[in-house]
Coordinates of C-alpha atoms in Angstrom, one line a residue:
Chain A
X1 CA 0.0 0.0 0.0
X2 CA 1.6 3.3 -1.0
X3 CA 1.8 6.1 1.5
X4 CA -0.8 8.1 -0.4
X5 CA -3.3 5.3 -0.5
X6 CA -2.7 4.8 3.2
X7 CA -3.3 8.5 3.9
X8 CA -6.5 8.5 1.9
X9 CA -7.7 5.5 3.8
X10 CA -6.7 6.9 7.1
X11 CA -8.9 10.0 6.7
X12 CA -12.1 8.1 6.0
X13 CA -14.3 8.4 9.1
X14 CA -14.7 4.7 9.5
X15 CA -11.1 3.8 9.5
X16 CA -9.4 5.9 12.2
X17 CA -9.7 6.3 16.0
X18 CA -11.4 9.5 17.3
X19 CA -9.1 11.6 19.4
X20 CA -10.9 13.3 22.4
X21 CA -9.2 16.2 24.2
X22 CA -10.8 16.3 27.7
X23 CA -11.1 19.8 29.2
X24 CA -8.2 21.2 27.1
X25 CA -6.9 24.5 28.5
X26 CA -4.9 26.5 26.0
X27 CA -6.2 27.1 22.4
X28 CA -2.5 26.9 21.2
X29 CA -2.4 23.3 22.4
X30 CA -5.6 22.4 20.7
X31 CA -4.2 23.8 17.5
X32 CA -0.9 21.9 17.9
X33 CA -2.9 18.7 18.5
X34 CA -4.7 19.3 15.2
X35 CA -1.3 19.6 13.4
X36 CA 0.1 16.5 15.2
X37 CA -3.0 14.5 14.2
X38 CA -2.9 15.6 10.6
X39 CA 0.8 14.9 10.4
X40 CA -0.2 11.3 10.5
X41 CA -3.5 11.5 8.6
X42 CA -6.0 11.7 11.4
X43 CA -8.7 14.3 11.3
X44 CA -11.5 13.1 13.7
X45 CA -11.2 15.4 16.8
X46 CA -13.6 15.9 19.6
X47 CA -13.3 18.5 22.4
X48 CA -14.9 17.9 25.8
X49 CA -15.6 21.1 27.7
X50 CA -12.7 23.2 26.4
X51 CA -11.7 25.6 29.2
X52 CA -11.8 28.8 27.2
X53 CA -15.0 28.1 25.3
X54 CA -15.4 27.6 21.5
X55 CA -14.5 28.8 18.9
X56 CA -10.9 29.7 20.0
X57 CA -8.9 32.1 17.8
X58 CA -5.6 30.9 19.2
X59 CA -6.5 27.3 18.3
X60 CA -7.2 28.5 14.7
X61 CA -3.9 30.3 14.5
X62 CA -1.9 27.3 15.8
X63 CA -3.7 24.7 13.6
X64 CA -2.4 26.4 10.5
X65 CA -2.1 23.7 7.8
X66 CA -4.4 21.4 9.6
X67 CA -7.3 23.8 9.9
X68 CA -9.9 21.4 8.5
X69 CA -9.2 19.1 11.5
X70 CA -10.3 22.1 13.7
X71 CA -13.3 22.9 11.5
X72 CA -14.5 19.3 11.7
X73 CA -14.0 19.1 15.4
X74 CA -17.1 18.6 17.5
X75 CA -17.5 20.2 21.0
X76 CA -19.2 18.3 23.8
X77 CA -20.4 19.3 27.3
X78 CA -18.3 16.8 29.1
X79 CA -16.3 13.6 28.7
X80 CA -19.3 11.3 28.9
X81 CA -21.1 13.2 26.1
X82 CA -17.9 13.1 23.9
X83 CA -17.5 9.3 24.0
X84 CA -21.2 8.3 24.3
X85 CA -21.3 6.6 20.9
X86 CA -17.9 4.9 21.1
X87 CA -17.5 1.2 21.7
X88 CA -13.9 1.0 23.0
X89 CA -12.0 3.9 24.6
X90 CA -8.3 4.2 25.6
X91 CA -7.2 6.7 28.2
X92 CA -3.7 8.2 28.0
X93 CA -2.0 8.7 31.4
X94 CA 1.6 9.5 32.2
X95 CA 1.5 7.1 35.2
X96 CA -0.9 4.2 35.1
X97 CA -2.9 4.6 38.3
X98 CA -5.6 2.2 37.2
X99 CA -3.8 -1.1 37.6
X100 CA -7.0 -3.0 37.2
X101 CA -7.1 -2.1 33.5
X102 CA -4.9 -3.3 30.7
X103 CA -2.0 -0.9 30.2
X104 CA -0.9 -0.6 26.6
X105 CA 2.1 1.0 25.1
X106 CA 1.1 3.4 22.2
X107 CA 2.3 0.8 19.8
X108 CA 0.2 -2.1 21.3
X109 CA -2.8 0.2 21.8
X110 CA -2.9 1.3 18.2
X111 CA -2.3 -2.3 17.0
X112 CA -5.3 -3.2 19.1
X113 CA -7.3 -0.2 17.9
X114 CA -6.5 -1.2 14.3
X115 CA -8.0 -4.7 14.7
X116 CA -11.1 -3.2 16.4
X117 CA -11.6 -0.6 13.8
X118 CA -11.2 -3.1 11.0
X119 CA -13.8 -5.2 12.8
X120 CA -16.2 -2.2 12.6
X121 CA -15.9 -0.9 16.2
X122 CA -16.0 2.8 17.0
X123 CA -12.8 3.5 18.9
X124 CA -11.5 6.6 20.7
X125 CA -8.5 7.9 22.6
X126 CA -8.8 10.3 25.5
X127 CA -6.1 13.0 26.2
X128 CA -6.3 14.9 29.5
X129 CA -6.0 18.6 30.4
X130 CA -2.4 20.0 30.1
X131 CA -1.7 20.7 33.7
X132 CA -3.4 17.7 35.5
X133 CA -4.0 15.0 32.9
X134 CA -7.1 12.8 33.0
X135 CA -8.8 12.4 36.4
X136 CA -9.5 9.0 37.8
X137 CA -13.2 9.4 37.0
X138 CA -12.2 10.1 33.3
X139 CA -10.1 6.9 33.2
X140 CA -12.8 4.9 34.9
X141 CA -15.0 5.4 31.7
X142 CA -12.3 3.9 29.5
X143 CA -11.7 0.2 28.8
X144 CA -7.9 0.4 28.6
X145 CA -5.0 2.7 29.4
X146 CA -2.2 4.0 27.1
X147 CA 1.0 4.9 28.8
X148 CA 4.1 6.1 26.9
X149 CA 7.1 4.2 28.1
X150 CA 9.1 7.4 28.8
X151 CA 12.1 8.1 31.0
X152 CA 10.8 7.4 34.6
X153 CA 12.7 10.4 35.9
X154 CA 11.5 12.8 33.2
X155 CA 8.2 11.4 31.7
X156 CA 6.5 14.8 31.2
X157 CA 5.2 15.0 27.7
X158 CA 3.0 17.9 26.6
X159 CA -0.5 17.4 25.1
X160 CA 0.6 17.8 21.5
X161 CA 3.6 15.5 22.0
X162 CA 1.3 12.8 23.5
X163 CA -1.1 13.2 20.5
X164 CA 1.8 13.1 18.1
X165 CA 3.2 9.8 19.4
X166 CA -0.2 8.2 19.4
X167 CA -1.1 9.4 15.9
X168 CA 2.4 8.3 14.8
X169 CA 1.8 4.8 16.2
X170 CA -1.7 4.7 14.6
X171 CA -0.2 5.4 11.1
X172 CA 2.7 3.0 11.7
X173 CA 0.3 0.2 12.6
X174 CA -2.2 1.1 9.9
X175 CA 0.3 1.2 7.1
X176 CA 2.4 -1.8 8.2
X177 CA -0.2 -4.3 9.4
X178 CA -2.1 -6.5 6.9
X179 CA -5.8 -6.6 7.5
X180 CA -6.8 -9.3 10.0
X181 CA -9.8 -11.5 9.7
X182 CA -12.6 -10.6 12.1
X183 CA -16.4 -10.7 12.0
X184 CA -18.0 -7.3 12.9
X185 CA -21.4 -8.9 13.1
X186 CA -20.5 -11.2 16.0
X187 CA -19.4 -8.4 18.2
X188 CA -22.6 -6.6 19.0
X189 CA -20.9 -4.3 21.5
X190 CA -22.9 -1.8 23.4
X191 CA -22.1 1.9 23.0
X192 CA -20.8 3.9 26.0
X193 CA -24.1 5.7 26.3
X194 CA -26.2 2.6 27.0
X195 CA -23.5 1.4 29.3
X196 CA -23.5 4.7 31.2
X197 CA -27.3 4.5 31.3
X198 CA -27.5 1.0 32.9
X199 CA -24.7 1.8 35.3
X200 CA -26.4 5.0 36.3
X201 CA -29.6 3.0 36.9
X202 CA -27.6 0.7 39.1
X203 CA -26.1 3.5 41.1
X204 CA -29.5 5.1 41.5
X205 CA -31.0 1.9 42.9
X206 CA -28.0 1.5 45.2
X207 CA -28.3 5.1 46.3
X208 CA -31.9 4.6 47.2
X209 CA -30.9 1.6 49.3
X210 CA -28.2 3.5 51.2
X211 CA -25.4 1.5 49.5
X212 CA -23.0 4.5 49.4
X213 CA -22.5 4.8 53.2
X214 CA -20.6 6.3 54.9
X215 CA -20.8 9.1 52.4
X216 CA -17.1 9.8 52.3
X217 CA -16.6 6.3 50.9
X218 CA -19.2 7.0 48.2
X219 CA -16.9 8.2 45.4
X220 CA -14.6 5.2 45.8
X221 CA -17.5 2.8 45.8
X222 CA -18.9 4.4 42.7
X223 CA -15.5 4.1 41.1
X224 CA -15.3 0.4 42.0
X225 CA -18.6 -0.2 40.3
X226 CA -17.5 1.7 37.1
X227 CA -14.3 -0.2 37.0
X228 CA -16.0 -3.5 37.5
X229 CA -18.2 -3.0 34.4
X230 CA -15.5 -1.2 32.3
X231 CA -12.9 -3.9 32.5
X232 CA -14.1 -5.4 29.2
X233 CA -16.5 -4.0 26.6
X234 CA -20.1 -4.9 27.3
X235 CA -22.3 -6.4 24.6
X236 CA -25.9 -5.3 24.0
X237 CA -26.9 -8.6 25.6
X238 CA -24.8 -7.8 28.7
X239 CA -26.6 -4.5 29.0
X240 CA -30.1 -6.2 28.7
X241 CA -29.0 -8.8 31.3
X242 CA -27.9 -6.1 33.7
X243 CA -31.1 -4.2 33.4
X244 CA -33.0 -7.4 34.1
X245 CA -30.8 -8.2 37.1
X246 CA -31.2 -4.7 38.6
X247 CA -35.0 -4.6 38.0
X248 CA -35.4 -8.1 39.5
X249 CA -33.2 -7.6 42.5
X250 CA -34.7 -4.2 43.3
X251 CA -38.3 -5.2 42.8
X252 CA -37.9 -8.9 43.6
X253 CA -39.2 -8.8 47.2
X254 CA -42.3 -7.0 46.1
X255 CA -43.0 -9.6 43.5
X256 CA -42.6 -12.3 46.1
X257 CA -45.1 -10.6 48.3
X258 CA -47.7 -10.8 45.5
Chain B
X1 CA 14.0 -5.1 32.6
X2 CA 12.3 -2.4 34.7
X3 CA 11.8 1.1 33.3
X4 CA 14.3 2.4 35.8
X5 CA 17.0 -0.1 34.9
X6 CA 16.3 0.8 31.2
X7 CA 16.7 4.5 31.8
X8 CA 19.9 4.0 33.7
X9 CA 21.2 1.9 30.9
X10 CA 20.0 4.3 28.3
X11 CA 22.1 7.2 29.8
X12 CA 25.4 5.3 29.8
X13 CA 27.6 6.8 27.0
X14 CA 28.3 3.5 25.3
X15 CA 24.7 2.5 24.9
X16 CA 22.9 5.2 23.2
X17 CA 23.1 7.0 19.8
X18 CA 24.5 10.5 19.7
X19 CA 22.0 13.1 18.4
X20 CA 23.6 15.9 16.3
X21 CA 21.7 19.1 15.6
X22 CA 23.2 20.5 12.4
X23 CA 23.2 24.4 12.2
X24 CA 20.2 24.7 14.5
X25 CA 18.7 28.2 14.3
X26 CA 16.5 29.0 17.4
X27 CA 17.8 28.4 20.9
X28 CA 14.2 27.5 21.9
X29 CA 14.3 24.5 19.5
X30 CA 17.7 23.4 20.9
X31 CA 16.2 23.4 24.4
X32 CA 13.0 21.6 23.2
X33 CA 15.2 19.0 21.6
X34 CA 17.0 18.4 24.9
X35 CA 13.7 17.8 26.6
X36 CA 12.5 15.4 23.9
X37 CA 15.8 13.5 24.2
X38 CA 15.6 13.2 28.0
X39 CA 12.0 12.2 27.8
X40 CA 13.3 8.9 26.4
X41 CA 16.5 8.7 28.4
X42 CA 18.9 10.1 25.8
X43 CA 21.5 12.7 26.9
X44 CA 24.3 12.7 24.3
X45 CA 23.8 15.9 22.2
X46 CA 26.1 17.6 19.8
X47 CA 25.6 20.9 18.1
X48 CA 27.2 21.7 14.7
X49 CA 27.6 25.4 14.1
X50 CA 24.5 26.7 16.0
X51 CA 23.4 29.9 14.2
X52 CA 23.2 32.2 17.2
X53 CA 26.4 31.0 18.8
X54 CA 26.9 29.3 22.2
X55 CA 25.9 29.4 25.0
X56 CA 22.4 30.4 24.2
X57 CA 20.2 31.6 27.1
X58 CA 16.9 30.8 25.2
X59 CA 18.1 27.2 24.9
X60 CA 18.8 27.1 28.6
X61 CA 15.4 28.4 29.5
X62 CA 13.6 26.0 27.2
X63 CA 15.6 22.9 28.3
X64 CA 14.2 23.3 31.8
X65 CA 14.1 19.8 33.4
X66 CA 16.6 18.5 30.9
X67 CA 19.4 21.1 31.6
X68 CA 22.1 18.5 32.0
X69 CA 21.6 17.4 28.4
X70 CA 22.4 21.0 27.4
X71 CA 25.3 21.2 29.9
X72 CA 26.9 18.0 28.4
X73 CA 26.3 19.1 24.8
X74 CA 29.4 19.6 22.8
X75 CA 29.7 22.3 20.2
X76 CA 31.5 21.8 16.9
X77 CA 32.6 24.0 14.0
X78 CA 30.6 22.1 11.4
X79 CA 28.9 18.8 10.7
X80 CA 32.0 17.0 9.6
X81 CA 33.7 17.9 12.9
X82 CA 30.6 16.9 14.9
X83 CA 30.5 13.3 13.5
X84 CA 34.2 12.7 13.0
X85 CA 34.5 10.0 15.6
X86 CA 31.2 8.2 14.7
X87 CA 31.2 4.9 12.9
X88 CA 27.6 4.9 11.5
X89 CA 25.4 8.0 10.9
X90 CA 21.8 8.3 10.0
X91 CA 20.5 11.5 8.4
X92 CA 16.8 12.5 9.0
X93 CA 15.0 14.0 6.0
X94 CA 11.4 14.8 5.4
X95 CA 11.7 13.6 1.8
X96 CA 14.3 11.0 1.0
X97 CA 16.4 12.7 -1.8
X98 CA 19.4 10.3 -1.6
X99 CA 17.9 7.2 -3.1
X100 CA 21.3 5.7 -3.3
X101 CA 21.2 5.1 0.5
X102 CA 19.1 2.9 2.6
X103 CA 15.9 4.7 3.8
X104 CA 14.8 3.6 7.2
X105 CA 11.7 4.4 9.1
X106 CA 12.5 5.6 12.7
X107 CA 11.6 2.2 14.0
X108 CA 13.8 0.3 11.6
X109 CA 16.6 2.8 12.0
X110 CA 16.7 2.5 15.8
X111 CA 16.4 -1.3 15.7
X112 CA 19.5 -1.2 13.3
X113 CA 21.2 1.4 15.6
X114 CA 20.5 -0.9 18.7
X115 CA 22.3 -3.8 17.0
X116 CA 25.2 -1.7 16.0
X117 CA 25.6 -0.1 19.4
X118 CA 25.3 -3.4 21.1
X119 CA 28.1 -4.5 18.7
X120 CA 30.2 -1.7 20.0
X121 CA 29.8 0.8 17.2
X122 CA 29.5 4.6 17.8
X123 CA 26.3 5.7 16.1
X124 CA 24.8 9.1 15.5
X125 CA 21.6 10.7 14.1
X126 CA 21.7 14.0 12.2
X127 CA 18.9 16.6 12.4
X128 CA 18.9 19.5 10.0
X129 CA 18.2 23.2 10.5
X130 CA 14.5 24.2 11.2
X131 CA 13.8 26.0 8.0
X132 CA 15.6 24.0 5.3
X133 CA 16.5 20.6 6.8
X134 CA 19.7 18.8 6.0
X135 CA 21.5 19.8 2.8
X136 CA 22.5 17.1 0.2
X137 CA 26.1 17.6 1.4
X138 CA 25.1 16.8 5.0
X139 CA 23.2 13.7 3.9
X140 CA 26.2 12.6 1.7
X141 CA 28.3 12.2 4.9
X142 CA 25.7 9.8 6.4
X143 CA 25.5 6.1 5.7
X144 CA 21.7 5.8 5.9
X145 CA 18.5 8.0 5.9
X146 CA 15.7 8.2 8.4
X147 CA 12.4 9.3 7.0
X148 CA 9.3 9.6 9.2
X149 CA 6.3 7.9 7.4
X150 CA 4.1 11.0 7.8
X151 CA 1.0 12.1 5.9
X152 CA 2.3 12.9 2.4
X153 CA 0.1 16.0 2.1
X154 CA 1.2 17.3 5.6
X155 CA 4.6 15.8 6.5
X156 CA 6.1 18.9 8.2
X157 CA 7.4 18.0 11.6
X158 CA 9.4 20.5 13.6
X159 CA 12.9 19.8 14.9
X160 CA 11.8 18.9 18.4
X161 CA 9.1 16.6 17.1
X162 CA 11.5 14.8 14.8
X163 CA 13.9 14.4 17.8
X164 CA 11.0 13.2 19.9
X165 CA 9.9 10.5 17.5
X166 CA 13.5 9.2 17.0
X167 CA 14.2 9.2 20.7
X168 CA 10.9 7.4 21.4
X169 CA 11.8 4.7 18.8
X170 CA 15.2 4.3 20.3
X171 CA 13.8 3.7 23.8
X172 CA 11.0 1.5 22.4
X173 CA 13.6 -0.7 20.7
X174 CA 16.1 -0.6 23.6
X175 CA 13.7 -1.5 26.3
X176 CA 11.7 -4.5 25.1
X177 CA 8.4 -3.2 26.6
X178 CA 5.8 -5.9 26.6
X179 CA 2.9 -5.3 24.3
X180 CA 0.4 -5.1 27.1
X181 CA 1.4 -5.0 30.8
X182 CA -1.1 -6.5 33.2
X183 CA 0.5 -8.1 36.3
X184 CA -2.0 -10.4 38.1
X185 CA 0.1 -10.0 41.2
X186 CA -0.6 -6.2 41.3
X187 CA -4.2 -6.7 40.3
X188 CA -5.3 -9.0 43.1
X189 CA -7.3 -11.2 40.8
X190 CA -10.1 -13.2 42.4
X191 CA -9.8 -17.0 42.3
X192 CA -12.4 -18.9 40.3
X193 CA -14.0 -20.2 43.6
X194 CA -14.9 -16.8 45.0
X195 CA -16.1 -15.7 41.5
X196 CA -18.3 -18.8 41.3
X197 CA -19.5 -18.2 44.8
X198 CA -20.7 -14.6 44.1
X199 CA -22.2 -15.5 40.8
X200 CA -24.0 -18.5 42.5
X201 CA -25.3 -16.0 45.1
X202 CA -26.5 -13.7 42.3
X203 CA -28.3 -16.6 40.6
X204 CA -29.9 -17.7 43.8
X205 CA -31.2 -14.2 44.5
X206 CA -32.6 -14.0 41.0
X207 CA -34.0 -17.5 41.2
X208 CA -35.9 -16.4 44.4
X209 CA -37.3 -13.4 42.5
X210 CA -38.5 -15.5 39.6
X211 CA -35.9 -14.0 37.2
X212 CA -35.5 -17.2 35.2
X213 CA -38.9 -17.2 33.7
X214 CA -40.2 -18.8 31.5
X215 CA -38.2 -21.8 32.8
X216 CA -37.2 -22.9 29.3
X217 CA -35.2 -19.7 28.9
X218 CA -33.5 -20.2 32.2
X219 CA -30.3 -21.9 30.9
X220 CA -29.7 -19.2 28.3
X221 CA -30.3 -16.4 30.9
X222 CA -27.8 -18.1 33.3
X223 CA -25.3 -18.3 30.5
X224 CA -25.7 -14.6 29.7
X225 CA -25.0 -13.8 33.3
X226 CA -21.9 -16.0 33.4
X227 CA -20.7 -14.4 30.1
X228 CA -21.3 -10.9 31.4
X229 CA -19.0 -11.5 34.4
X230 CA -16.5 -13.7 32.6
X231 CA -15.5 -11.3 29.8
X232 CA -12.7 -10.0 31.9
X233 CA -10.9 -11.4 35.0
X234 CA -12.6 -10.1 38.2
X235 CA -10.4 -8.7 41.0
X236 CA -11.1 -9.3 44.7
X237 CA -12.4 -5.8 44.9
X238 CA -14.8 -6.6 42.1
X239 CA -16.1 -9.6 44.0
X240 CA -16.6 -7.5 47.2
X241 CA -18.4 -4.9 45.2
X242 CA -20.7 -7.5 43.6
X243 CA -21.5 -9.0 47.0
X244 CA -22.4 -5.5 48.2
X245 CA -24.6 -4.8 45.2
X246 CA -26.5 -8.1 45.5
X247 CA -27.1 -7.7 49.2
X248 CA -28.1 -4.1 48.9
X249 CA -30.5 -4.6 45.9
X250 CA -32.0 -7.7 47.4
X251 CA -32.4 -6.4 50.9
X252 CA -32.7 -2.7 50.1
X253 CA -36.4 -2.4 50.4
X254 CA -36.4 -4.0 53.8
X255 CA -33.8 -1.5 55.0
X256 CA -35.9 1.3 53.7
X257 CA -38.8 0.0 55.7
X258 CA -36.8 0.1 58.9

């Protein structure tokens, strides 16, 4: 496959991962991220709650040469809204805190993403705010983690550098890996939105039954639940089963009384 | 090999490639290159005829956090002087002009460099001036070419980005990072017995609440539940969380009556 064919292929909506900048702070960095993406043929960008609002003139100035990536970018109220339709999401973190999730190198992650995308899945990669990076709650909504194997004593990569390395690995995998055989039909994965909905329902039921007690432990307990159901992608059948379980357990005793 | 061991190894003079900035123009870019090198454990930098002379305060400011790379950097009159003692030199170019030389991707080049360095050769990588890149005369003194497989219609990488990708590939090759790191020891994975116990408890509760109805669908429904919780390995925390959820949902209403 020639580089040009590869690049054409890489910019079709169906055959590339979506990059999601979560609460990005500086417009300059958003623009630099656009350039880094387009350097490797990626142009599907989403912005979750950009700090300085949208549009951002500084982002436009910095994106020069990759302006169409910015023009096509969609803006979302928060991280959950930005990934609602995605089936598999990777969270980039400098230091893997979530040891209960698979930690991929950028190379392994983009190899994995390539197989999923070729199987018809909608895949996304989360990048955190410049200063703080992704919060634990952001990571909890992802299925896997991407950590750049940098120098442990100097691992600090800026946002555009992290986007650049991930985009570079995507293109490297996409142009060097022969298509693998996989049946999209058999997957039937649930999108993040329906997963969020059933987990929210579960949390509401538990809330009503004073599960999150004492209250200071609440956040950790909610996180444990999210992690428990984010470890692997859930299928539509899984989500239906979960709804059934929640309804039955919550209403079961009443039924028995009938 | 742990990341720390890898980084210690990567900073010993004998086991890393020398990076040579040929006629670099802006001090800021020299400083950014130092950071990019140190991000991946490289600290052997040489400067050939830096345009604005040496030392350069702007380089110092920009190198913050990787200052020792700058401090150790050697300055040379021209490219020839900068690579005089090296046995094998790669020239980075956006567009491979010298088709009489091997053109490596960064990955292949650093794999090749790793073999040479482990065989005791002194290896260097040339990076050209920001505006023009390496001249044909510069490339002529190199044995091979490194070309980043970027988007043909937007291949422009700045100096620090080119240094970053090359340093990243060096470290990737030098520290055989496993594709996906998931250490069961760290995870505290639950054994099959405790998983079976909690799933059995769930099924019993559901049984008691007439979940498996009509009865001929029971086996499939039980299978769906097993699948739902078998898709990924459960941790001990997951099992505790599940017990809590089941107890709460099953007994919740009673509690609320108290």
